[in-house]
Coordinates of N, CA and C in Angstrom, one line a residue:
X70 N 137.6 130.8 111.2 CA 137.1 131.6 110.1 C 137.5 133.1 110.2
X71 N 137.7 133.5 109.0 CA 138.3 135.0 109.3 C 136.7 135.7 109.0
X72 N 136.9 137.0 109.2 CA 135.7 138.0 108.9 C 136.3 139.4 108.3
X73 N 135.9 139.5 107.6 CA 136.0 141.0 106.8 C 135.2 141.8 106.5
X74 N 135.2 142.9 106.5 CA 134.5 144.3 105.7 C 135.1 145.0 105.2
X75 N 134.6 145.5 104.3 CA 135.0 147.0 103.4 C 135.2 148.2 104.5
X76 N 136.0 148.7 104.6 CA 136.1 150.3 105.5 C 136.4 151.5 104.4
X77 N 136.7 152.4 105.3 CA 137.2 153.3 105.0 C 136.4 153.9 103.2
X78 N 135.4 153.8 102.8 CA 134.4 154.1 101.6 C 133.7 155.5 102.1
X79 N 134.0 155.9 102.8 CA 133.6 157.8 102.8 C 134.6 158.9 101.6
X80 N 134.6 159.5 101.4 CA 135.1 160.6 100.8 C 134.9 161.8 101.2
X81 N 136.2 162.8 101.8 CA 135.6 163.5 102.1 C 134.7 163.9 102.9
X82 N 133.7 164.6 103.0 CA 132.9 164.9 104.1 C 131.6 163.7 103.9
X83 N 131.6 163.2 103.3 CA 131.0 162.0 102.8 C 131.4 160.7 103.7
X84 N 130.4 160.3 104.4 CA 131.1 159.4 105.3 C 130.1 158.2 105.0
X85 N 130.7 156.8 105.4 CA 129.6 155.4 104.6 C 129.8 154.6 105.8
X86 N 129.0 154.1 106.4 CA 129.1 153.0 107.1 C 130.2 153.5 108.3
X87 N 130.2 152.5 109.9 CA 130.8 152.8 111.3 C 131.7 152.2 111.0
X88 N 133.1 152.6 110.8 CA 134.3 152.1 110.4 C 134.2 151.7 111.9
X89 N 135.0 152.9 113.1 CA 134.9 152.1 114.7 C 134.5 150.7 115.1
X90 N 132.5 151.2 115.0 CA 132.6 149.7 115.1 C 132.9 148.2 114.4
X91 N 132.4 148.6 113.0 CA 133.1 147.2 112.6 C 134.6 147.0 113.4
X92 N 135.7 147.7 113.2 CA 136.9 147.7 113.9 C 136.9 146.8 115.1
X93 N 135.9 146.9 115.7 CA 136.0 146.1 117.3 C 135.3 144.9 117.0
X94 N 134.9 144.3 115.7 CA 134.3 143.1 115.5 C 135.2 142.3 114.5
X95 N 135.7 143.0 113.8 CA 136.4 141.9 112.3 C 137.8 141.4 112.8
X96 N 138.1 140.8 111.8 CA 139.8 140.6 111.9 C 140.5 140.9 111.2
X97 N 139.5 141.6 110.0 CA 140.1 142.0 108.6 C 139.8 142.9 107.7
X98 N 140.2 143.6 107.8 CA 140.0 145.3 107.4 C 140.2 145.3 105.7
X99 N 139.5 145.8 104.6 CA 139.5 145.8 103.8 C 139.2 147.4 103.0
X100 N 140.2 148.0 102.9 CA 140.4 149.7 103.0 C 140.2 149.9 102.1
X101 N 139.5 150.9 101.3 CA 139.5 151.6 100.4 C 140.5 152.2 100.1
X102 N 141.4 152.5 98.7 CA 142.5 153.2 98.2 C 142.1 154.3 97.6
X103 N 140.9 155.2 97.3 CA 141.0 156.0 96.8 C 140.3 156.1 95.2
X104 N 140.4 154.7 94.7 CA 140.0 154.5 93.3 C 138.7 154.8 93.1
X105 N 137.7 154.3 94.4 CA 136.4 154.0 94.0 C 135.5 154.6 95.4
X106 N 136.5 154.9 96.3 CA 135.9 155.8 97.6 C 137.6 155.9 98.4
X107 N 137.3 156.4 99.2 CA 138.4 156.6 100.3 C 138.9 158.1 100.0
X108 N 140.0 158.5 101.2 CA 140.9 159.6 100.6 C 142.2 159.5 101.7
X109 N 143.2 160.0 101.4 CA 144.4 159.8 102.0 C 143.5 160.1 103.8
X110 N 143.2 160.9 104.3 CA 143.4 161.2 105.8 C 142.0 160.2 106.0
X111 N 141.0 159.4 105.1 CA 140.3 158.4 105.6 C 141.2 157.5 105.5
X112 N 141.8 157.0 104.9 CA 142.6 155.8 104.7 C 143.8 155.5 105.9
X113 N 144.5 156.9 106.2 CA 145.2 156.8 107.4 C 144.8 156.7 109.1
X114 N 143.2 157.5 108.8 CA 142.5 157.1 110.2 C 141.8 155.3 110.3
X115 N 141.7 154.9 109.6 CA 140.9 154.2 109.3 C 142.3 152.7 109.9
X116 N 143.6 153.4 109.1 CA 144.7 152.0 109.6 C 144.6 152.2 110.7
X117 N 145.1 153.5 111.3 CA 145.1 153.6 112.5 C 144.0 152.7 113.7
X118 N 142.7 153.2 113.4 CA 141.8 152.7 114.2 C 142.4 150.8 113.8
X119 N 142.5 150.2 113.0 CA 142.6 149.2 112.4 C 144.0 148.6 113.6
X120 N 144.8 149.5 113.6 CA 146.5 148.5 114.0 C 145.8 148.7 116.0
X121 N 145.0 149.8 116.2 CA 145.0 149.7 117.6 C 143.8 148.8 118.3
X122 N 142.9 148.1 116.9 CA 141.9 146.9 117.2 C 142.5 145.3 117.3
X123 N 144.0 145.7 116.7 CA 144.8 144.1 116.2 C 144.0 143.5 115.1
X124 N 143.4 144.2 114.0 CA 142.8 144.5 112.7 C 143.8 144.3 111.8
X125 N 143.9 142.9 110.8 CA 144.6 143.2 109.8 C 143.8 143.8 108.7
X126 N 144.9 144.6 107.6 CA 144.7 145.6 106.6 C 145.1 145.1 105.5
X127 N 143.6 145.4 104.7 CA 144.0 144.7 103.0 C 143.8 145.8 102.6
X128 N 144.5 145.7 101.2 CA 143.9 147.0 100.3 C 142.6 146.2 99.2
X129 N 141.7 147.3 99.5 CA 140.7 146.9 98.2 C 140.7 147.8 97.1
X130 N 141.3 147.0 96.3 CA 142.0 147.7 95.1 C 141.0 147.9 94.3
X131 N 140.6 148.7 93.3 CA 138.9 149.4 92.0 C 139.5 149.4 91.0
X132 N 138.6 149.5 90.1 CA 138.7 150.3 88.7 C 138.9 152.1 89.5
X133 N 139.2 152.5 88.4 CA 139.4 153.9 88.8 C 137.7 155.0 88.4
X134 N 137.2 155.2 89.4 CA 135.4 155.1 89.0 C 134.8 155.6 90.4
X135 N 135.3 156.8 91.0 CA 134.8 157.8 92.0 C 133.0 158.1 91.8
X136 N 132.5 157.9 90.7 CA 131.2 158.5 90.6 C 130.5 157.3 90.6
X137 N 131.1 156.4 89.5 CA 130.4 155.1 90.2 C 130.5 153.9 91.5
X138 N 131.6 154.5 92.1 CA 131.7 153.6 93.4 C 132.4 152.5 93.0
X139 N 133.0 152.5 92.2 CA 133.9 151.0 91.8 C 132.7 150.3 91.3
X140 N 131.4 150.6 91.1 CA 130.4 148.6 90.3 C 130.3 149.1 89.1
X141 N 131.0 149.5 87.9 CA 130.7 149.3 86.7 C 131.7 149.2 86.4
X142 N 131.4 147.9 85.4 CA 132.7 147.5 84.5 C 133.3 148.4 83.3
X143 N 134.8 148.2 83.5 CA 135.8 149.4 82.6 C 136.7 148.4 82.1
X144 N 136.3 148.5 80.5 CA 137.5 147.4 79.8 C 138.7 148.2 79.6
X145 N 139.7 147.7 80.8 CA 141.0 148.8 81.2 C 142.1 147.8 80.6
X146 N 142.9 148.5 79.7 CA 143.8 147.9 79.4 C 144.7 147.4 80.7
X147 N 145.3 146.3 80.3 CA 145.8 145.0 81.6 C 147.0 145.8 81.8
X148 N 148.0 146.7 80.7 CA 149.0 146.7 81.8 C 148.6 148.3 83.0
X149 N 147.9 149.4 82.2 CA 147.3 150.2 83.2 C 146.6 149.5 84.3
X150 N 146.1 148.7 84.6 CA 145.5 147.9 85.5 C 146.1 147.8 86.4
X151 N 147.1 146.8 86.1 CA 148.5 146.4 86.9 C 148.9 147.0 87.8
X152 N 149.4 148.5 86.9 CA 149.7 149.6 87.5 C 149.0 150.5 88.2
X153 N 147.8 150.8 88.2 CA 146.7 151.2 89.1 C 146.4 150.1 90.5
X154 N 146.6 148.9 90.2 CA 146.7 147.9 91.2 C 148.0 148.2 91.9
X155 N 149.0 148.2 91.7 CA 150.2 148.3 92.3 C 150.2 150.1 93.1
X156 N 149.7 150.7 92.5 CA 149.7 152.4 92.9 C 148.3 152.7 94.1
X157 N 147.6 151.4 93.8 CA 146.5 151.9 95.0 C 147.0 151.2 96.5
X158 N 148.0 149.8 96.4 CA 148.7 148.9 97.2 C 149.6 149.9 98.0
X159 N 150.2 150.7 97.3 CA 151.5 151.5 97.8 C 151.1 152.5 98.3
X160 N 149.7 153.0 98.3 CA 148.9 154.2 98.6 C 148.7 154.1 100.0
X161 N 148.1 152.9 100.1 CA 147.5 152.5 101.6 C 148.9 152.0 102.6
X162 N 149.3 151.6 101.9 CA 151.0 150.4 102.8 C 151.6 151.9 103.4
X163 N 151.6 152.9 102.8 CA 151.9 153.7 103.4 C 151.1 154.9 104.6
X164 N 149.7 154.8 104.5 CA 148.8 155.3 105.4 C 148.9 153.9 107.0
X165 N 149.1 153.0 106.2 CA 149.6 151.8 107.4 C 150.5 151.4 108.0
X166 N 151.6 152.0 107.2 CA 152.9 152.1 107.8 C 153.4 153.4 109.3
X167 N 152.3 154.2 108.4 CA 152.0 155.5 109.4 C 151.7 155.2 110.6
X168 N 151.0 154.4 110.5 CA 149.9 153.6 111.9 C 150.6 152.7 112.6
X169 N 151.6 152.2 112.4 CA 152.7 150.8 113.1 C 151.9 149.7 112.4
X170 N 151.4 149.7 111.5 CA 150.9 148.2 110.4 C 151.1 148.3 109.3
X171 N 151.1 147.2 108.5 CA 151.4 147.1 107.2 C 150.0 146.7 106.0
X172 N 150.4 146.9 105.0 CA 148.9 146.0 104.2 C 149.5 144.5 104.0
X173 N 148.5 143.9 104.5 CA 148.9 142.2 104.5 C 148.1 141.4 103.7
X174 N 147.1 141.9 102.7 CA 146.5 141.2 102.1 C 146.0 141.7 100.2
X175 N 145.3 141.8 99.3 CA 144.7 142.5 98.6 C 143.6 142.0 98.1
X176 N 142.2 142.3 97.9 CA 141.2 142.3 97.3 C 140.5 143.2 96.5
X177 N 140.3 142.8 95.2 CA 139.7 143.6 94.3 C 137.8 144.1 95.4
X178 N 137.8 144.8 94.5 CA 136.0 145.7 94.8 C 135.5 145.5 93.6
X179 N 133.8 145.6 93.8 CA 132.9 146.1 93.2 C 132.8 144.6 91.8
X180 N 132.8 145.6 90.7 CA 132.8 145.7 89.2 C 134.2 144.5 88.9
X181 N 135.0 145.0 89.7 CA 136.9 144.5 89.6 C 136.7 143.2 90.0
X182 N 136.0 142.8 91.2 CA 136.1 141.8 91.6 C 135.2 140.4 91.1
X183 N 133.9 141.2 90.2 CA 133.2 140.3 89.7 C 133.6 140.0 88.4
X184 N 134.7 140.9 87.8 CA 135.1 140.6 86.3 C 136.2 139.5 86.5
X185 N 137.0 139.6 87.5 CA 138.1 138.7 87.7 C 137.7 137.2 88.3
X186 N 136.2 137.1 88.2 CA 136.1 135.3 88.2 C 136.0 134.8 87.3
X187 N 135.7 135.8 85.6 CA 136.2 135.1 84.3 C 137.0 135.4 83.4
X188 N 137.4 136.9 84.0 CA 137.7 137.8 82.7 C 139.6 137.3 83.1
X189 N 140.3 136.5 82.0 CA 141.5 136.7 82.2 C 142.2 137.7 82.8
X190 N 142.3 138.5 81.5 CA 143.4 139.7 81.1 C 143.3 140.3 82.7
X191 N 142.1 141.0 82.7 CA 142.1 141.2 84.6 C 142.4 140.9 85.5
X192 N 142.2 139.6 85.6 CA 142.3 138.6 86.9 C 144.0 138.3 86.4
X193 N 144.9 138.5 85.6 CA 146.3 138.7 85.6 C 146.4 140.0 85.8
X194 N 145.6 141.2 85.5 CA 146.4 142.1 85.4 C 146.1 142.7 87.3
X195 N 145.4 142.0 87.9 CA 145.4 142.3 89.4 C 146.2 141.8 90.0
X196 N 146.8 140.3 89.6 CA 147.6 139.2 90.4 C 149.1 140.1 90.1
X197 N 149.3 140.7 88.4 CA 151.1 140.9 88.0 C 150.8 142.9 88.5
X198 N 149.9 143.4 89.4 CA 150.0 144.5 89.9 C 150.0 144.3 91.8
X199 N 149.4 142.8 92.3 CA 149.8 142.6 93.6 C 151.4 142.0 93.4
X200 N 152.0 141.0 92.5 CA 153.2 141.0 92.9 C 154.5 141.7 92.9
X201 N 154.0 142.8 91.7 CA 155.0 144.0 91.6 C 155.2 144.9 92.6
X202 N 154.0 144.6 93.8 CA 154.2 145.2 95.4 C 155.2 144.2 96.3
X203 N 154.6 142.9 96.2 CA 155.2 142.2 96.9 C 154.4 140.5 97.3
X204 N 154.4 139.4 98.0 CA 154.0 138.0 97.5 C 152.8 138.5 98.9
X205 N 151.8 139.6 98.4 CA 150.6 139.3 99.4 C 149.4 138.5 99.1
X206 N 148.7 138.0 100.0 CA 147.4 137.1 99.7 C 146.3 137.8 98.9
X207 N 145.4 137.1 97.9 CA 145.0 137.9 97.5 C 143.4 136.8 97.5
X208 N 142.4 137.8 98.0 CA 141.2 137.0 98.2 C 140.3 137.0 97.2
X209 N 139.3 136.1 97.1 CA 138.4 136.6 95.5 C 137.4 135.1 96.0
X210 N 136.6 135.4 94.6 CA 135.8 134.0 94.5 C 136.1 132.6 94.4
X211 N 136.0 131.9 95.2 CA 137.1 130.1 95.1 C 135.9 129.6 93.6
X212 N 137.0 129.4 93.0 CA 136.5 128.6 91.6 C 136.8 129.6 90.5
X213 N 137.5 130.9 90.9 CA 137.3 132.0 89.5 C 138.7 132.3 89.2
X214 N 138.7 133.0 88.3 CA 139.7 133.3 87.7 C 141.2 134.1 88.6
X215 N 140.6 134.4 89.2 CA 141.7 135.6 90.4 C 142.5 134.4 90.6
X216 N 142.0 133.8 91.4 CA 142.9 132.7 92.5 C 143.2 132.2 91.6
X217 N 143.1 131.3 90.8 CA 144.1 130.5 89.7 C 145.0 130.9 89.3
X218 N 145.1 132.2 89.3 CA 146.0 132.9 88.3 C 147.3 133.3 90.1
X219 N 146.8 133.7 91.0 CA 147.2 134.1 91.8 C 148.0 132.9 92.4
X220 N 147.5 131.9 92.3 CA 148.4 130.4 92.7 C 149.4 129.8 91.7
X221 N 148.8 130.3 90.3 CA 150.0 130.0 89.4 C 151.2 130.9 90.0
X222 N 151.0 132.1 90.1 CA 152.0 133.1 90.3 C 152.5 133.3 91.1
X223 N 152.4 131.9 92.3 CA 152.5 131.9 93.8 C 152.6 132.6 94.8
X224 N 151.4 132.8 94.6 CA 150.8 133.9 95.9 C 149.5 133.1 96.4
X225 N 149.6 133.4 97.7 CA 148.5 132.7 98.3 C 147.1 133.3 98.2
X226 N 146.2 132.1 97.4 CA 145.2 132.3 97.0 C 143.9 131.8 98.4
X227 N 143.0 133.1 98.8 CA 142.1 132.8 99.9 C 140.9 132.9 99.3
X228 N 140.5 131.9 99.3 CA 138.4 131.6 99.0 C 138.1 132.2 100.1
X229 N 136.7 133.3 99.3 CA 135.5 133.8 100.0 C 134.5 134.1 99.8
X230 N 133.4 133.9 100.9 CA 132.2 134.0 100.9 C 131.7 135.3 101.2
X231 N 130.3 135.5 100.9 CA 129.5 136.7 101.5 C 127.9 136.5 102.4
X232 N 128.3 136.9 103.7 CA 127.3 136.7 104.2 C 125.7 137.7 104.2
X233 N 126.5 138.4 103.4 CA 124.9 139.2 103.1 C 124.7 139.4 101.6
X234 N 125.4 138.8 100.4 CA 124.9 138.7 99.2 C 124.2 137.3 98.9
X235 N 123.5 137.8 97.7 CA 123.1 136.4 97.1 C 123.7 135.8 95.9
X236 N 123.4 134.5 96.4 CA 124.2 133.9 94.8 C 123.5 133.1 94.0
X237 N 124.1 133.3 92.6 CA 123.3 132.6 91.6 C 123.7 130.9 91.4
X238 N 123.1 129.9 91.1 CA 123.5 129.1 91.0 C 124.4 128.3 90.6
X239 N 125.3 129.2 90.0 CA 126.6 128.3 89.4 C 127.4 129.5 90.7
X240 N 127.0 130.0 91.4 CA 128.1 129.7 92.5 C 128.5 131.7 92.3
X241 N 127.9 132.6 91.6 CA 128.3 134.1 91.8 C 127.5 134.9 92.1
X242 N 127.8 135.7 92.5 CA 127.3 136.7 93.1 C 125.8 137.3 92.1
X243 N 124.6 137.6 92.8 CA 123.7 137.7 92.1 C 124.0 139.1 92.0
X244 N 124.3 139.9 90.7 CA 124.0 141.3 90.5 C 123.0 142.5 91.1
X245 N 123.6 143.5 91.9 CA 123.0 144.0 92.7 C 121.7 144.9 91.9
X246 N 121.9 144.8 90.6 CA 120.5 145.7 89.9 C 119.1 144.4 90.0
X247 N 119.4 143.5 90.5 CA 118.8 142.1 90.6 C 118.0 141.8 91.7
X248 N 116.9 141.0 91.8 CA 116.3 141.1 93.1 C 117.0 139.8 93.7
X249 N 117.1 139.7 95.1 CA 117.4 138.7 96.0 C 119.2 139.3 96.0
X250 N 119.8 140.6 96.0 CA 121.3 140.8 95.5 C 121.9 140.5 97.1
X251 N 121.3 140.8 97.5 CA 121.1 141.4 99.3 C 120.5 141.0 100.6
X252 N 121.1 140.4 101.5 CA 120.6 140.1 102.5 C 120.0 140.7 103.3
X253 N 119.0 141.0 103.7 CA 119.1 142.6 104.6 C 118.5 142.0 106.2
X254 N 118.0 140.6 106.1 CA 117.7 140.0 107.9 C 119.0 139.4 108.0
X255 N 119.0 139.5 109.1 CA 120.4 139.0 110.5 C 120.2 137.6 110.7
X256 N 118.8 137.2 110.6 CA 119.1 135.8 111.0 C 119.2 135.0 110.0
X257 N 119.0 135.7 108.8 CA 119.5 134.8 107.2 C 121.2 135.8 107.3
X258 N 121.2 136.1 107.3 CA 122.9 135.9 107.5 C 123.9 135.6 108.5
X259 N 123.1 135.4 109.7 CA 123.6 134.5 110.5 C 123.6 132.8 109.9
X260 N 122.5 132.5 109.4 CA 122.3 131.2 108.7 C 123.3 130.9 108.0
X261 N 123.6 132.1 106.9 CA 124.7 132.0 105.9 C 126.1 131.4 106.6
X262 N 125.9 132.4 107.7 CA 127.6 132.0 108.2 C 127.5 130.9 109.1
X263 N 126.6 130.1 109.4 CA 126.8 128.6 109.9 C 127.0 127.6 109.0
X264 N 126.0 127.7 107.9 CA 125.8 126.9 107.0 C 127.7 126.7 106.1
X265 N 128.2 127.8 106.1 CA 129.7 128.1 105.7 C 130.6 127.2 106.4
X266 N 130.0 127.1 107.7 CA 131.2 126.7 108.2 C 131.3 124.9 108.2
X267 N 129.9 124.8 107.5 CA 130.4 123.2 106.9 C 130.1 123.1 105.3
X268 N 131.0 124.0 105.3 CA 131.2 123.9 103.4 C 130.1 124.3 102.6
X269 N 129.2 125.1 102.5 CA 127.9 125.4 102.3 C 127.4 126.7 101.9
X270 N 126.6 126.9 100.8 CA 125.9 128.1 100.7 C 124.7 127.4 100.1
X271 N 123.6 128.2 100.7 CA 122.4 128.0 99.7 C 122.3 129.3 98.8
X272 N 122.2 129.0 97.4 CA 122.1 130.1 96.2 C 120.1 130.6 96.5
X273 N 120.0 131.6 95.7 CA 118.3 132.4 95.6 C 117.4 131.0 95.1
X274 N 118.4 129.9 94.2 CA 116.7 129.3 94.0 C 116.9 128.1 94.8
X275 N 117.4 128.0 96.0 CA 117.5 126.6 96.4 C 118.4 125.9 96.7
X276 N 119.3 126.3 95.2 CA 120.6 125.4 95.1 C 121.4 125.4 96.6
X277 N 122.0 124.2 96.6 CA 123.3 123.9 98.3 C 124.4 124.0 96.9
X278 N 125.4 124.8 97.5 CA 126.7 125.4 96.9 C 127.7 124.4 97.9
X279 N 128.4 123.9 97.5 CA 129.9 123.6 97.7 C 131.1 124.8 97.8
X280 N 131.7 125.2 98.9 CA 132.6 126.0 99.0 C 133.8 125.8 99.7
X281 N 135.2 126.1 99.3 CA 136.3 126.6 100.7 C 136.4 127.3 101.1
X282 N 136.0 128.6 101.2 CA 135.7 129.9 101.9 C 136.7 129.4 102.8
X283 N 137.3 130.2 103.0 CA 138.2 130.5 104.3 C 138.2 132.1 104.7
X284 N 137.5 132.6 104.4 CA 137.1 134.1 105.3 C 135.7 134.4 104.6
X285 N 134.9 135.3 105.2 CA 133.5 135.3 105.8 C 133.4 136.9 105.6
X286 N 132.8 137.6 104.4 CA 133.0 139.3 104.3 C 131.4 139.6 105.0
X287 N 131.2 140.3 105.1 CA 130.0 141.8 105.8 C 130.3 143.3 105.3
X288 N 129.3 142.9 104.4 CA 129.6 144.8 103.9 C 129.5 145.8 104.7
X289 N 130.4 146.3 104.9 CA 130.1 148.1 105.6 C 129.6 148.9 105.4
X290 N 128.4 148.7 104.1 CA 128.1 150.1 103.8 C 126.1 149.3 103.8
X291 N 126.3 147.9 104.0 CA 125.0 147.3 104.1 C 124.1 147.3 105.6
X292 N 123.0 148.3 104.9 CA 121.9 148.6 106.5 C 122.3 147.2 107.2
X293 N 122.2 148.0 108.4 CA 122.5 147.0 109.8 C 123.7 146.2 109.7
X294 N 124.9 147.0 109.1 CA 126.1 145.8 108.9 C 127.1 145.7 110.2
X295 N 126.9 146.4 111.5 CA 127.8 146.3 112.4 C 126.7 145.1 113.4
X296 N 125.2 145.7 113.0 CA 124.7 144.3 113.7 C 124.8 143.1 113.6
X297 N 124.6 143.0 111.8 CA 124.9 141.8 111.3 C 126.4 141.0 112.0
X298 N 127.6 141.7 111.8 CA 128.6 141.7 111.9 C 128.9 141.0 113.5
X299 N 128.4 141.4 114.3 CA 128.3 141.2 115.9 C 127.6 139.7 115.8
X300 N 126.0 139.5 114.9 CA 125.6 138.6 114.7 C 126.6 136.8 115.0
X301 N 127.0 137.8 113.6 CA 127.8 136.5 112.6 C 128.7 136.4 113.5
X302 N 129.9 137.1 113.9 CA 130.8 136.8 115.2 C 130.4 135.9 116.4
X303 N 129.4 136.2 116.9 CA 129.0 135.5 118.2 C 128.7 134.1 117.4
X304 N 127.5 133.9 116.3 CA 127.7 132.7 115.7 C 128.6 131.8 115.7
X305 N 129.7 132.7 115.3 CA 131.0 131.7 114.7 C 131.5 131.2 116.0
X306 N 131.6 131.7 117.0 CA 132.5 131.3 118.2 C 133.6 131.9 118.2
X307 N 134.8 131.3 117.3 CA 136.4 131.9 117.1 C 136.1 132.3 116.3
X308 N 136.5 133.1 116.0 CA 136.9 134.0 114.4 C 138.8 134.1 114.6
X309 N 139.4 133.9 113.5 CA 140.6 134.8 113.4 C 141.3 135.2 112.0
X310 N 142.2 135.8 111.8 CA 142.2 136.3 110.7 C 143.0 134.7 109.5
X311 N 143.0 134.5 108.6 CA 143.5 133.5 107.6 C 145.1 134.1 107.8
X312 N 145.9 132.6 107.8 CA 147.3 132.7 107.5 C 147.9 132.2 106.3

């Protein structure tokens, strides 16, 4: 099972969550570009710490939405999209290139990532802005719109889970203005990430979820997430990053 978190979400003197430590626990680094937090010399410290953990580096590509943090939805025209996808990919590949690493993966944030489990035009206009970079993996919700579109387009599509959100019963993410959005004990998110590893989520009212999840995220900016994150690792036993 792989493990991921969001990094690099400070701006500026504004700093969010222990990039370091998550670093010495994940396998999979999920960088902010700038769209919705980050800034060039976060983004290059951030590979850095990343290529000298043996940390692979995704870019988490946003809406373009600094004040809202990437969670509100923007009906952006698809081919600007594309192109903001492709310009936030080439932002980071080169703060990683800096570092002796490359970006090896991409996943949308926020608002981006919850629109692209139904919204077409989106969920293409992220897939024809990752391959205008190049054939990288691109992770999202298994059953939604991203990955379909991303396997039509053949690019390798990776299902994933969240071990500290909650889900609604048909299988998405419960909206964080919502109660139950958030995990906030260790040992229900350690739960999460066993129950995962035989195909499994339980949703807020009960429901047992059927999943492929092949990587396992921990937010970085969620109280106690390097604990959690240590948690969930020891849990899992192996962790490594998805090929």
């Amino acid at each position: 099972m792989d493990l991921n978190s969001d990094l690099g979400e400070g701006f500026g003197i504004w700093q969010l969550g222990d990039d370091a430590a998550l670093l010495g626990v994940i396998t999979s680094a999920n960088v902010a570009c700038g769209f919705h937090a980050g800034d060039p010399s976060t983004m290059r410290r951030v590979c850095e710490q990343a290529a000298a953990n043996g940390v692979r580096v995704g870019a988490q590509v946003s809406y373009r939405d600094l004040a809202g943090f990437g969670r509100r939805f923007i009906d952006a025209d698809p081919v600007e999209l594309a192109d903001e996808v492709l310009y936030q990919i080439g932002a980071l590949d080169a703060c990683a290139r800096a570092a002796g690493t490359q970006v090896s993966y991409v996943k949308p944030h926020g608002a981006l990532y919850n629109a692209t489990v139904h919204h077409e035009k989106q969920a293409e206009a992220v897939v024809n802005g990752t391959r205008a970079f190049g054939a990288l993996p691109v992770l999202g919700l298994p059953g939604s719109r991203l990955l379909a579109r991303a396997e039509a387009a053949g690019l390798r599509a990776v299902g994933e889970a969240f071990a500290d959100r909650g889900y609604t019963p048909q299988g998405t993410l419960v909206p964080r203005s919502e109660p139950n959005a958030l995990l906030s004990d260790t040992e229900q998110v350690v739960e999460r990430a066993k129950r995962l590893l035989d195909g499994e989520i339980v949703a807020v009212d009960g429901t047992v979820l059927k999943t492929r999840a092949e990587s396992l995220c921990v937010h970085g900016d969620t109280p106690g997430a390097v604990h959690h994150a240590q948690a969930v690792r020891e849990a899992l036993g192996t962790v490594s990053a998805f090929v």
